[in-house]
């Protein structure tokens, strides 16, 4: 009798996927309000505008220190509009948005601040804090590490200590996931190789059986 071909549709055994438990400690809901006013960096800035921006920035910083965040935001927005080329004023307003628990707004300011000055510790710190509020732990840890490298302060270091274990769990999970995916792909490749070998042996056996029957 001619041998029956092997079943080549063997599927990989289903594996229980490991799920990363979402860690929401210290996070807030994303702020979906209308984007804040941004200055026009193409504007020709006069001495009067620079003076006004410096005064508004100082008033905004004082209001933040006093906990008057709405007043601080208004002053800092004036500073941004009068000096839209200053990384410092964007970074300071980003810190105000972080204090107001508005991480998305803070990140928009950080993007501009870091485009103007990629080494701004103020903007990196605010970026790390904002990312932490959104639970984006690995990104937060990276920004806070860079902030500490640029200009160490204890508040930033404490924030880094808070997010680092969470970021490590995410990184470990991703590494395990990548390793399992690679192992699964290797097993699938090995199965295909064995299937091809089995099919080739079966074809040879069938050909030999046909030959023997024809004698």
XYZ file of N, CA, C and O in Angstrom:
860
model
N 0.836 -1.193 0.000
C 0.000 0.000 0.000
C 0.875 1.248 0.000
O 1.965 1.246 0.567
N 0.328 2.297 -0.632
C 1.080 3.549 -0.680
C 0.903 4.270 0.643
O -0.228 4.464 1.105
N 1.997 4.670 1.294
C 1.876 5.354 2.590
C 1.091 6.649 2.469
O 1.152 7.338 1.465
N 0.311 6.920 3.510
C -0.429 8.177 3.553
C 0.521 9.309 3.921
O 1.418 9.141 4.759
N 0.342 10.482 3.312
C 1.209 11.617 3.665
C 0.933 12.083 5.089
O -0.186 11.958 5.581
N 1.945 12.606 5.763
C 1.750 13.085 7.136
C 0.909 14.353 7.166
O 0.801 15.072 6.186
N 0.272 14.589 8.307
C -0.492 15.823 8.503
C 0.489 16.972 8.698
O 1.249 17.006 9.664
N 0.469 17.920 7.771
C 1.409 19.029 7.834
C 0.801 20.281 8.457
O 1.369 21.352 8.387
N -0.369 20.167 9.048
C -1.053 21.332 9.608
C -1.004 21.347 11.125
O -1.964 21.707 11.796
N 0.107 20.911 11.652
C 0.263 20.896 13.106
C 0.477 22.331 13.577
O 1.372 23.020 13.111
N -0.349 22.782 14.488
C -0.242 24.169 14.955
C 0.571 24.225 16.241
O 0.682 23.245 16.969
N 1.125 25.384 16.462
C 1.883 25.592 17.688
C 0.928 25.559 18.873
O -0.196 26.032 18.807
N 1.380 24.957 19.949
C 0.543 24.908 21.133
C 0.327 26.321 21.659
O 1.235 27.141 21.705
N -0.898 26.603 22.023
C -1.193 27.913 22.578
C -0.491 28.067 23.926
O -0.506 27.178 24.769
N 0.148 29.219 24.078
C 0.837 29.499 25.324
C 0.091 30.594 26.069
O -0.496 31.490 25.476
N 0.103 30.488 27.367
C -0.516 31.529 28.166
C 0.332 32.785 28.057
O 1.479 32.804 28.481
N -0.233 33.830 27.458
C 0.503 35.071 27.312
C 0.638 35.745 28.674
O -0.309 35.842 29.439
N 1.828 36.244 28.938
C 2.065 36.990 30.166
C 1.570 38.413 29.957
O 1.842 39.042 28.942
N 0.816 38.908 30.913
C 0.290 40.254 30.806
C 0.966 41.139 31.846
O 1.170 40.736 32.991
N 1.323 42.334 31.413
C 1.925 43.296 32.328
C 0.818 44.021 33.072
O -0.046 44.661 32.454
N 0.828 43.901 34.379
C -0.185 44.587 35.184
C 0.042 46.093 35.104
O 1.157 46.582 35.335
N -0.988 46.821 34.756
C -0.868 48.262 34.602
C -0.680 48.912 35.970
O -1.465 48.693 36.893
N 0.387 49.683 36.082
C 0.692 50.366 37.338
C 0.268 51.828 37.201
O 0.866 52.598 36.453
N -0.773 52.204 37.903
C -1.329 53.555 37.789
C -0.991 54.434 38.992
O -1.549 55.528 39.129
N -0.084 53.976 39.833
C 0.260 54.762 41.018
C 0.800 56.136 40.611
O 1.733 56.240 39.824
N 0.191 57.164 41.145
C 0.672 58.516 40.895
C 0.294 59.088 39.541
O 0.788 60.157 39.170
N -0.580 58.407 38.803
C -0.935 58.886 37.470
C -2.247 59.674 37.499
O -3.003 59.617 38.475
N -2.505 60.387 36.415
C -3.753 61.138 36.254
C -4.298 60.851 34.861
O -3.593 60.313 34.001
N -5.535 61.204 34.645
C -6.112 61.086 33.315
C -5.474 62.117 32.389
O -5.157 63.234 32.824
N -5.264 61.773 31.120
C -4.706 62.754 30.184
C -5.599 63.984 30.098
O -6.830 63.879 30.134
N -4.979 65.146 30.022
C -5.753 66.379 29.878
C -6.014 66.610 28.385
O -5.102 66.662 27.582
N -7.272 66.711 28.058
C -7.686 66.812 26.666
C -8.211 68.196 26.325
O -8.952 68.364 25.357
N -7.805 69.175 27.109
C -8.277 70.540 26.863
C -7.591 71.129 25.633
O -6.627 70.573 25.099
N -8.113 72.267 25.199
C -7.561 72.950 24.028
C -6.084 73.281 24.260
O -5.711 73.731 25.342
N -5.212 73.051 23.258
C -3.787 73.358 23.431
C -3.551 74.809 23.846
O -4.288 75.719 23.427
N -2.558 75.013 24.664
C -2.236 76.342 25.165
C -1.659 77.238 24.054
O -1.237 76.767 23.013
N -1.656 78.533 24.332
C -1.072 79.481 23.393
C 0.431 79.270 23.300
O 1.116 79.110 24.309
N 0.928 79.269 22.075
C 2.360 79.163 21.825
C 2.826 80.437 21.122
O 2.103 81.003 20.304
N 4.008 80.878 21.442
C 4.531 82.067 20.790
C 4.970 81.782 19.362
O 5.228 80.639 18.991
N 5.033 82.826 18.576
C 5.494 82.738 17.193
C 7.002 82.969 17.169
O 7.477 84.092 17.394
N 7.751 81.899 16.925
C 9.203 82.010 16.972
C 9.772 82.805 15.805
O 10.963 83.105 15.771
N 8.914 83.125 14.844
C 9.370 83.969 13.740
C 9.195 85.457 14.023
O 9.594 86.299 13.214
N 8.624 85.773 15.168
C 8.388 87.166 15.520
C 9.706 87.875 15.833
O 10.593 87.324 16.491
N 9.821 89.104 15.358
C 10.989 89.916 15.717
C 10.796 90.425 17.140
O 9.833 91.128 17.449
N 11.704 90.054 18.011
C 11.555 90.351 19.437
C 12.284 91.648 19.769
O 13.480 91.794 19.500
N 11.560 92.570 20.366
C 12.130 93.864 20.730
C 12.666 93.822 22.162
O 12.375 92.897 22.938
N 13.421 94.852 22.520
C 13.934 94.960 23.888
C 12.787 95.061 24.882
O 12.846 94.502 25.984
N 11.739 95.761 24.485
C 10.579 95.908 25.375
C 9.915 94.559 25.617
O 9.479 94.254 26.749
N 9.844 93.721 24.569
C 9.249 92.388 24.712
C 10.095 91.517 25.628
O 9.571 90.772 26.461
N 11.410 91.605 25.480
C 12.303 90.820 26.345
C 12.137 91.232 27.806
O 12.105 90.387 28.708
N 12.025 92.540 28.036
C 11.856 93.032 29.405
C 10.527 92.569 29.983
O 10.443 92.153 31.149
N 9.487 92.647 29.155
C 8.169 92.200 29.608
C 8.167 90.712 29.905
O 7.582 90.260 30.901
N 8.845 89.921 29.038
C 8.913 88.469 29.245
C 9.646 88.139 30.536
O 9.227 87.257 31.299
N 10.743 88.851 30.799
C 11.521 88.597 32.015
C 10.688 88.903 33.258
O 10.701 88.142 34.246
N 9.947 90.009 33.208
C 9.101 90.373 34.350
C 7.984 89.340 34.544
O 7.708 88.913 35.672
N 7.342 88.944 33.437
C 6.251 87.964 33.530
C 6.759 86.621 34.029
O 6.085 85.948 34.821
N 7.935 86.244 33.575
C 8.521 84.962 34.024
C 8.781 85.006 35.528
O 8.504 84.044 36.258
N 9.305 86.144 36.013
C 9.576 86.283 37.448
C 8.287 86.238 38.254
O 8.211 85.570 39.296
N 7.269 86.939 37.757
C 5.981 86.928 38.446
C 5.358 85.525 38.430
O 4.750 85.089 39.417
N 5.508 84.843 37.304
C 4.980 83.489 37.208
C 5.669 82.536 38.160
O 5.024 81.694 38.805
N 6.989 82.665 38.276
C 7.742 81.801 39.190
C 7.326 82.058 40.634
O 7.141 81.115 41.415
N 7.139 83.342 40.970
C 6.726 83.683 42.329
C 5.332 83.133 42.635
O 5.084 82.599 43.718
N 4.438 83.248 41.638
C 3.081 82.731 41.835
C 3.101 81.213 42.006
O 2.351 80.658 42.826
N 3.951 80.540 41.253
C 4.076 79.078 41.420
C 4.565 78.735 42.808
O 4.051 77.819 43.457
N 5.576 79.460 43.258
C 6.124 79.204 44.600
C 5.068 79.409 45.672
O 5.083 78.730 46.710
N 4.127 80.338 45.424
C 3.059 80.626 46.389
C 1.864 79.696 46.217
O 0.890 79.804 46.982
N 1.889 78.830 45.191
C 0.775 77.924 44.951
C -0.365 78.538 44.179
O -1.441 77.931 44.066
N -0.166 79.728 43.618
C -1.203 80.391 42.824
C -0.998 79.991 41.357
O -0.467 80.745 40.552
N -1.416 78.786 41.019
C -1.048 78.201 39.740
C -1.744 78.864 38.558
O -1.150 78.996 37.479
N -2.984 79.277 38.724
C -3.687 79.942 37.619
C -3.007 81.272 37.301
O -2.771 81.611 36.127
N -2.686 82.041 38.352
C -1.962 83.300 38.138
C -0.605 83.017 37.487
O -0.179 83.745 36.573
N 0.064 81.980 37.957
C 1.370 81.628 37.400
C 1.255 81.315 35.920
O 2.078 81.765 35.105
N 0.242 80.551 35.567
C 0.060 80.183 34.161
C -0.171 81.415 33.294
O 0.382 81.529 32.197
N -0.973 82.346 33.776
C -1.233 83.565 33.006
C 0.050 84.372 32.800
O 0.331 84.846 31.684
N 0.838 84.521 33.851
C 2.096 85.268 33.730
C 3.065 84.550 32.772
O 3.710 85.203 31.932
N 3.153 83.262 32.902
C 4.105 82.513 32.083
C 3.681 82.471 30.616
O 4.530 82.437 29.715
N 2.381 82.480 30.385
C 1.913 82.561 28.997
C 2.281 83.910 28.398
O 2.702 83.996 27.231
N 2.174 84.982 29.185
C 2.634 86.292 28.721
C 4.126 86.242 28.383
O 4.570 86.826 27.375
N 4.888 85.559 29.220
C 6.328 85.447 28.970
C 6.604 84.693 27.671
O 7.480 85.083 26.885
N 5.860 83.635 27.436
C 6.024 82.853 26.206
C 5.699 83.699 24.978
O 6.421 83.671 23.971
N 4.622 84.463 25.051
C 4.197 85.251 23.898
C 5.169 86.389 23.602
O 5.353 86.771 22.438
N 5.818 86.906 24.649
C 6.763 87.998 24.460
C 8.171 87.525 24.110
O 8.917 88.276 23.480
N 8.502 86.314 24.513
C 9.822 85.770 24.174
C 9.698 84.299 23.796
O 10.055 83.411 24.566
N 9.181 84.036 22.602
C 8.928 82.649 22.196
C 10.173 81.866 21.801
O 10.059 80.715 21.404
N 11.338 82.482 21.926
C 12.580 81.772 21.596
C 13.329 81.336 22.849
O 14.458 80.848 22.754
N 12.712 81.504 24.010
C 13.371 81.154 25.271
C 12.958 79.768 25.748
O 11.787 79.528 26.058
N 13.928 78.883 25.811
C 13.655 77.553 26.354
C 13.220 77.633 27.813
O 12.382 76.852 28.266
N 13.770 78.606 28.530
C 13.502 78.709 29.963
C 12.026 78.996 30.233
O 11.413 78.396 31.125
N 11.423 79.912 29.461
C 10.031 80.251 29.756
C 9.101 79.094 29.406
O 8.130 78.830 30.125
N 9.403 78.367 28.322
C 8.592 77.185 28.004
C 8.768 76.113 29.078
O 7.800 75.467 29.499
N 10.005 75.917 29.515
C 10.261 74.912 30.548
C 9.593 75.260 31.863
O 9.065 74.386 32.561
N 9.585 76.561 32.195
C 8.946 76.990 33.437
C 7.436 76.813 33.352
O 6.796 76.360 34.311
N 6.858 77.163 32.194
C 5.414 76.954 32.057
C 5.085 75.464 32.085
O 4.039 75.061 32.616
N 5.966 74.632 31.525
C 5.749 73.182 31.592
C 5.707 72.715 33.042
O 4.876 71.874 33.418
N 6.580 73.269 33.877
C 6.563 72.922 35.299
C 5.242 73.337 35.946
O 4.714 72.628 36.809
N 4.714 74.468 35.523
C 3.414 74.917 36.048
C 2.317 73.942 35.640
O 1.465 73.582 36.465
N 2.340 73.499 34.387
C 1.334 72.531 33.936
C 1.459 71.219 34.707
O 0.445 70.572 35.022
N 2.671 70.800 35.014
C 2.856 69.584 35.820
C 2.214 69.773 37.192
O 1.505 68.890 37.683
N 2.450 70.928 37.801
C 1.863 71.212 39.115
C 0.337 71.230 39.046
O -0.344 70.872 40.016
N -0.202 71.607 37.883
C -1.654 71.640 37.691
C -2.216 70.284 37.260
O -3.411 70.167 36.993
N -1.342 69.272 37.173
C -1.731 67.922 36.743
C -2.263 67.924 35.310
O -3.257 67.259 34.995
N -1.596 68.680 34.465
C -1.940 68.726 33.043
C -0.718 68.265 32.237
O -0.007 69.087 31.640
N -0.479 66.943 32.237
C 0.759 66.436 31.641
C 0.855 66.627 30.132
O 1.956 66.851 29.606
N -0.263 66.551 29.436
C -0.187 66.704 27.981
C 0.217 68.123 27.596
O 1.023 68.324 26.669
N -0.346 69.094 28.290
C 0.054 70.485 28.054
C 1.528 70.677 28.390
O 2.266 71.356 27.665
N 1.963 70.082 29.493
C 3.374 70.176 29.877
C 4.278 69.595 28.795
O 5.320 70.179 28.455
N 3.890 68.464 28.235
C 4.714 67.832 27.207
C 4.801 68.690 25.951
O 5.850 68.713 25.282
N 3.727 69.400 25.620
C 3.788 70.290 24.455
C 4.820 71.391 24.674
O 5.604 71.719 23.775
N 4.836 71.957 25.884
C 5.829 72.982 26.179
C 7.240 72.397 26.207
O 8.200 73.035 25.756
N 7.371 71.197 26.744
C 8.690 70.556 26.799
C 9.233 70.295 25.400
O 10.451 70.424 25.163
N 8.366 69.928 24.481
C 8.805 69.674 23.112
C 9.444 70.923 22.519
O 10.519 70.864 21.896
N 8.806 72.072 22.725
C 9.352 73.326 22.210
C 10.632 73.692 22.953
O 11.645 74.059 22.339
N 10.608 73.572 24.282
C 11.783 73.938 25.083
C 13.002 73.116 24.683
O 14.114 73.649 24.550
N 12.802 71.822 24.474
C 13.938 70.948 24.136
C 14.364 71.114 22.685
O 15.508 70.797 22.343
N 13.462 71.587 21.839
C 13.882 71.912 20.480
C 14.792 73.147 20.503
O 15.770 73.225 19.754
N 14.465 74.092 21.386
C 15.279 75.291 21.517
C 16.590 75.016 22.249
O 17.622 75.612 21.943
N 16.535 74.114 23.209
C 17.731 73.758 23.991
C 17.628 72.305 24.434
O 17.024 72.010 25.461
N 18.228 71.380 23.679
C 18.124 69.948 23.999
C 18.695 69.567 25.364
O 18.382 68.497 25.883
N 19.528 70.442 25.939
C 20.155 70.141 27.226
C 19.460 70.822 28.402
O 20.012 70.863 29.506
N 18.268 71.340 28.188
C 17.574 72.053 29.257
C 17.160 71.101 30.369
O 16.252 70.275 30.204
N 17.815 71.214 31.518
C 17.468 70.356 32.658
C 16.055 70.657 33.137
O 15.317 69.754 33.547
N 15.659 71.926 33.085
C 14.329 72.330 33.513
C 13.266 71.609 32.670
O 12.296 71.056 33.197
N 13.450 71.624 31.347
C 12.477 70.986 30.455
C 12.514 69.469 30.586
O 11.469 68.808 30.554
N 13.709 68.893 30.749
C 13.816 67.445 30.917
C 13.130 66.990 32.199
O 12.458 65.952 32.228
N 13.300 67.779 33.257
C 12.645 67.443 34.526
C 11.126 67.490 34.372
O 10.417 66.567 34.780
N 10.626 68.570 33.764
C 9.179 68.686 33.569
C 8.664 67.577 32.660
O 7.587 67.013 32.888
N 9.446 67.238 31.643
C 9.043 66.157 30.736
C 8.948 64.831 31.493
O 7.978 64.077 31.330
N 9.954 64.554 32.318
C 9.930 63.317 33.095
C 8.754 63.259 34.053
O 8.088 62.233 34.190
N 8.471 64.382 34.721
C 7.343 64.441 35.642
C 6.018 64.236 34.896
O 5.121 63.527 35.371
N 5.885 64.873 33.724
C 4.647 64.754 32.943
C 4.443 63.323 32.463
O 3.340 62.774 32.522
N 5.519 62.709 31.981
C 5.429 61.319 31.521
C 5.078 60.381 32.666
O 4.336 59.407 32.492
N 5.595 60.697 33.856
C 5.257 59.898 35.036
C 3.769 60.012 35.353
O 3.113 59.019 35.682
N 3.220 61.211 35.239
C 1.788 61.400 35.490
C 0.936 60.593 34.517
O -0.192 60.210 34.836
N 1.471 60.324 33.329
C 0.748 59.539 32.329
C 1.067 58.048 32.410
O 0.556 57.259 31.623
N 1.925 57.661 33.354
C 2.273 56.244 33.494
C 3.189 55.734 32.408
O 3.300 54.516 32.206
N 3.888 56.619 31.727
C 4.839 56.213 30.682
C 6.214 56.094 31.341
O 7.089 56.941 31.181
N 6.369 54.998 32.080
C 7.464 54.878 33.039
C 8.854 54.869 32.400
O 9.773 55.519 32.917
N 9.030 54.118 31.335
C 10.383 54.028 30.753
C 10.805 55.373 30.170
O 11.965 55.778 30.312
N 9.878 56.071 29.522
C 10.198 57.386 28.971
C 10.462 58.381 30.095
O 11.357 59.238 29.996
N 9.673 58.277 31.161
C 9.855 59.170 32.301
C 11.228 58.970 32.930
O 11.929 59.941 33.245
N 11.611 57.722 33.116
C 12.908 57.429 33.726
C 14.048 57.981 32.873
O 15.015 58.549 33.396
N 13.932 57.828 31.571
C 14.983 58.331 30.674
C 15.115 59.846 30.797
O 16.233 60.376 30.920
N 13.987 60.560 30.763
C 14.034 62.018 30.855
C 14.580 62.474 32.203
O 15.390 63.414 32.273
N 14.170 61.814 33.277
C 14.630 62.211 34.609
C 16.110 61.910 34.812
O 16.822 62.678 35.474
N 16.582 60.802 34.233
C 18.020 60.512 34.314
C 18.816 61.602 33.606
O 19.851 62.065 34.114
N 18.347 62.003 32.438
C 19.036 63.064 31.702
C 18.998 64.374 32.471
O 19.991 65.119 32.504
N 17.869 64.662 33.106
C 17.757 65.889 33.895
C 18.758 65.888 35.040
O 19.419 66.901 35.306
N 18.904 64.754 35.705
C 19.862 64.647 36.813
C 21.296 64.809 36.313
O 22.146 65.390 36.992
N 21.554 64.288 35.126
C 22.892 64.432 34.558
C 23.203 65.887 34.221
O 24.335 66.345 34.387
N 22.202 66.604 33.745
C 22.410 67.999 33.362
C 22.510 68.922 34.579
O 23.360 69.822 34.615
N 21.638 68.702 35.554
C 21.611 69.592 36.722
C 20.905 68.863 37.862
O 19.684 68.956 38.007
N 21.680 68.182 38.675
C 21.109 67.338 39.740
C 20.394 68.188 40.790
O 20.867 69.244 41.208
N 19.221 67.738 41.199
C 18.565 68.269 42.387
C 17.792 67.131 43.044
O 17.438 66.139 42.398
N 17.552 67.257 44.318
C 16.992 66.154 45.090
C 15.566 65.819 44.655
O 15.168 64.649 44.662
N 14.790 66.823 44.274
C 13.418 66.563 43.850
C 13.392 65.675 42.604
O 12.610 64.717 42.519
N 14.267 66.000 41.649
C 14.326 65.187 40.426
C 14.822 63.790 40.742
O 14.314 62.796 40.197
N 15.787 63.689 41.628
C 16.307 62.376 42.003
C 15.237 61.530 42.685
O 15.134 60.320 42.438
N 14.426 62.144 43.538
C 13.353 61.407 44.197
C 12.305 60.951 43.174
O 11.771 59.838 43.275
N 12.029 61.807 42.195
C 11.090 61.415 41.146
C 11.636 60.234 40.357
O 10.897 59.306 39.993
N 12.939 60.251 40.091
C 13.568 59.140 39.368
C 13.493 57.854 40.188
O 13.206 56.773 39.645
N 13.720 57.952 41.494
C 13.623 56.774 42.357
C 12.214 56.191 42.355
O 12.036 54.979 42.499
N 11.224 57.052 42.190
C 9.838 56.591 42.158
C 9.541 55.829 40.869
O 8.886 54.783 40.884
N 10.007 56.364 39.741
C 9.638 55.755 38.453
C 10.568 54.611 38.046
O 10.161 53.733 37.277
N 11.808 54.596 38.568
C 12.782 53.614 38.086
C 12.335 52.160 38.264
O 12.436 51.357 37.320
N 11.821 51.755 39.445
C 11.357 50.361 39.579
C 10.220 50.025 38.617
O 10.139 48.904 38.103
N 9.349 50.984 38.380
C 8.239 50.750 37.460
C 8.764 50.598 36.023
O 8.305 49.733 35.273
N 9.710 51.464 35.675
C 10.309 51.365 34.343
C 11.044 50.042 34.173
O 10.986 49.415 33.111
N 11.711 49.591 35.248
C 12.453 48.331 35.174
C 11.522 47.154 34.932
O 11.838 46.239 34.159
N 10.349 47.176 35.582
C 9.383 46.103 35.371
C 8.911 46.072 33.918
O 8.758 44.999 33.329
N 8.671 47.249 33.363
C 8.240 47.316 31.959
C 9.341 46.803 31.035
O 9.089 46.018 30.103
N 10.575 47.217 31.290
C 11.694 46.790 30.449
C 11.909 45.281 30.552
O 12.148 44.615 29.538
N 11.822 44.739 31.770
C 11.985 43.299 31.956
C 10.885 42.532 31.224
O 11.132 41.501 30.591
N 9.651 43.035 31.342
C 8.529 42.401 30.654
C 8.741 42.410 29.149
O 8.540 41.388 28.462
N 9.177 43.539 28.601
C 9.396 43.629 27.150
C 10.502 42.694 26.691
O 10.416 42.094 25.611
N 11.556 42.563 27.513
C 12.638 41.635 27.155
C 12.146 40.191 27.143
O 12.479 39.421 26.235
N 11.345 39.838 28.159
C 10.800 38.474 28.183
C 9.881 38.241 26.992
O 9.905 37.159 26.381
N 9.083 39.235 26.656
C 8.167 39.113 25.523
C 8.936 38.919 24.225
O 8.582 38.078 23.386
N 10.004 39.698 24.043
C 10.820 39.573 22.834
C 11.503 38.208 22.778
O 11.599 37.591 21.709
N 11.982 37.731 23.946
C 12.652 36.434 23.975
C 11.676 35.311 23.630
O 12.006 34.414 22.849
N 10.461 35.386 24.196
C 9.467 34.357 23.883
C 9.084 34.384 22.408
O 8.891 33.329 21.793
N 8.973 35.576 21.860
C 8.627 35.686 20.439
C 9.724 35.073 19.573
O 9.441 34.370 18.592
N 10.988 35.321 19.951
C 12.101 34.757 19.183
C 12.126 33.238 19.305
O 12.365 32.520 18.321
N 11.873 32.734 20.522
C 11.858 31.288 20.727
C 10.717 30.640 19.959
O 10.879 29.563 19.365
N 9.557 31.287 19.953
C 8.406 30.757 19.224
C 8.688 30.726 17.727
O 8.351 29.750 17.039
N 9.335 31.784 17.217
C 9.672 31.822 15.791
C 10.672 30.721 15.448
O 10.574 30.077 14.388
N 11.624 30.487 16.360
C 12.617 29.430 16.110
C 11.952 28.054 16.104
O 12.301 27.189 15.284
N 11.000 27.837 17.025
C 10.297 26.555 17.052
C 9.483 26.356 15.776
O 9.430 25.257 15.220
N 8.827 27.430 15.338
C 8.040 27.327 14.110
C 8.929 27.010 12.918
O 8.575 26.186 12.059
N 10.102 27.622 12.877
C 11.032 27.357 11.776
C 11.513 25.909 11.816
O 11.631 25.250 10.769
N 11.763 25.408 13.027
C 12.218 24.019 13.163
C 11.106 23.053 12.753
O 11.358 22.029 12.104
N 9.860 23.364 13.121
C 8.756 22.510 12.708
C 8.619 22.475 11.185
O 8.393 21.410 10.600
N 8.772 23.629 10.561
C 8.668 23.671 9.102
C 9.781 22.856 8.452
O 9.562 22.178 7.437
N 10.964 22.918 9.062
C 12.073 22.126 8.519
C 11.779 20.632 8.623
O 11.982 19.870 7.662
N 11.258 20.224 9.786
C 10.937 18.807 9.975
C 9.800 18.371 9.062
O 9.808 17.249 8.528
N 8.813 19.257 8.877
C 7.709 18.934 7.973
C 8.225 18.709 6.550
O 7.795 17.788 5.853
N 9.142 19.604 6.145
C 9.697 19.464 4.796
C 10.463 18.156 4.659
O 10.364 17.462 3.632
N 11.222 17.799 5.693
C 11.963 16.534 5.656
C 11.005 15.349 5.614
O 11.212 14.396 4.845
N 9.942 15.396 6.445
C 8.959 14.306 6.462
C 8.264 14.182 5.108
O 8.026 13.070 4.614
N 7.918 15.334 4.523
C 7.248 15.298 3.228
C 8.159 14.710 2.161
O 7.715 13.919 1.305
N 9.443 15.060 2.217
C 10.397 14.532 1.238
C 10.555 13.018 1.406
O 10.590 12.265 0.415
N 10.633 12.553 2.655
C 10.741 11.113 2.895
C 9.500 10.388 2.389
O 9.576 9.304 1.809
N 8.313 11.000 2.641
C 7.079 10.383 2.202
C 7.014 10.285 0.675
O 6.573 9.268 0.124
N 7.473 11.351 0.004
C 7.463 11.298 -1.461
C 8.377 10.194 -1.975
O 8.040 9.466 -2.918
N 9.529 10.046 -1.326
C 10.440 8.973 -1.736
C 9.827 7.606 -1.476
O 9.937 6.681 -2.307
N 9.142 7.479 -0.314
C 8.516 6.196 0.017
C 7.387 5.873 -0.946
O 7.220 4.713 -1.384
N 6.615 6.901 -1.308
C 5.524 6.684 -2.259
C 6.065 6.288 -3.634
O 5.532 5.397 -4.300
N 7.123 6.967 -4.035
C 7.719 6.634 -5.331
C 8.262 5.195 -5.334
O 8.102 4.457 -6.310
N 8.870 4.800 -4.201
C 9.409 3.443 -4.117
C 8.284 2.412 -4.128
O 8.386 1.363 -4.782
N 7.161 2.766 -3.423
C 6.030 1.832 -3.381
C 5.429 1.671 -4.784
O 5.077 0.544 -5.200
N 5.286 2.769 -5.511
C 4.748 2.690 -6.875
C 5.654 1.857 -7.769
O 5.218 1.032 -8.563
N 6.953 2.047 -7.573
C 7.923 1.278 -8.370
C 7.797 -0.198 -8.065
O 7.787 -1.059 -8.987
N 7.686 -0.544 -6.765
C 7.585 -1.944 -6.394
C 6.290 -2.562 -6.939
O 6.276 -3.723 -7.372
N 5.207 -1.809 -6.948
C 3.926 -2.325 -7.439
C 3.956 -2.502 -8.953
O 3.186 -3.322 -9.500
N 4.788 -1.777 -9.634
C 4.831 -1.870 -11.101
C 5.686 -3.018 -11.597
O 5.720 -3.307 -12.792
N 6.419 -3.690 -10.702
C 7.281 -4.794 -11.137
C 6.428 -5.989 -11.598
O 5.395 -6.275 -11.042
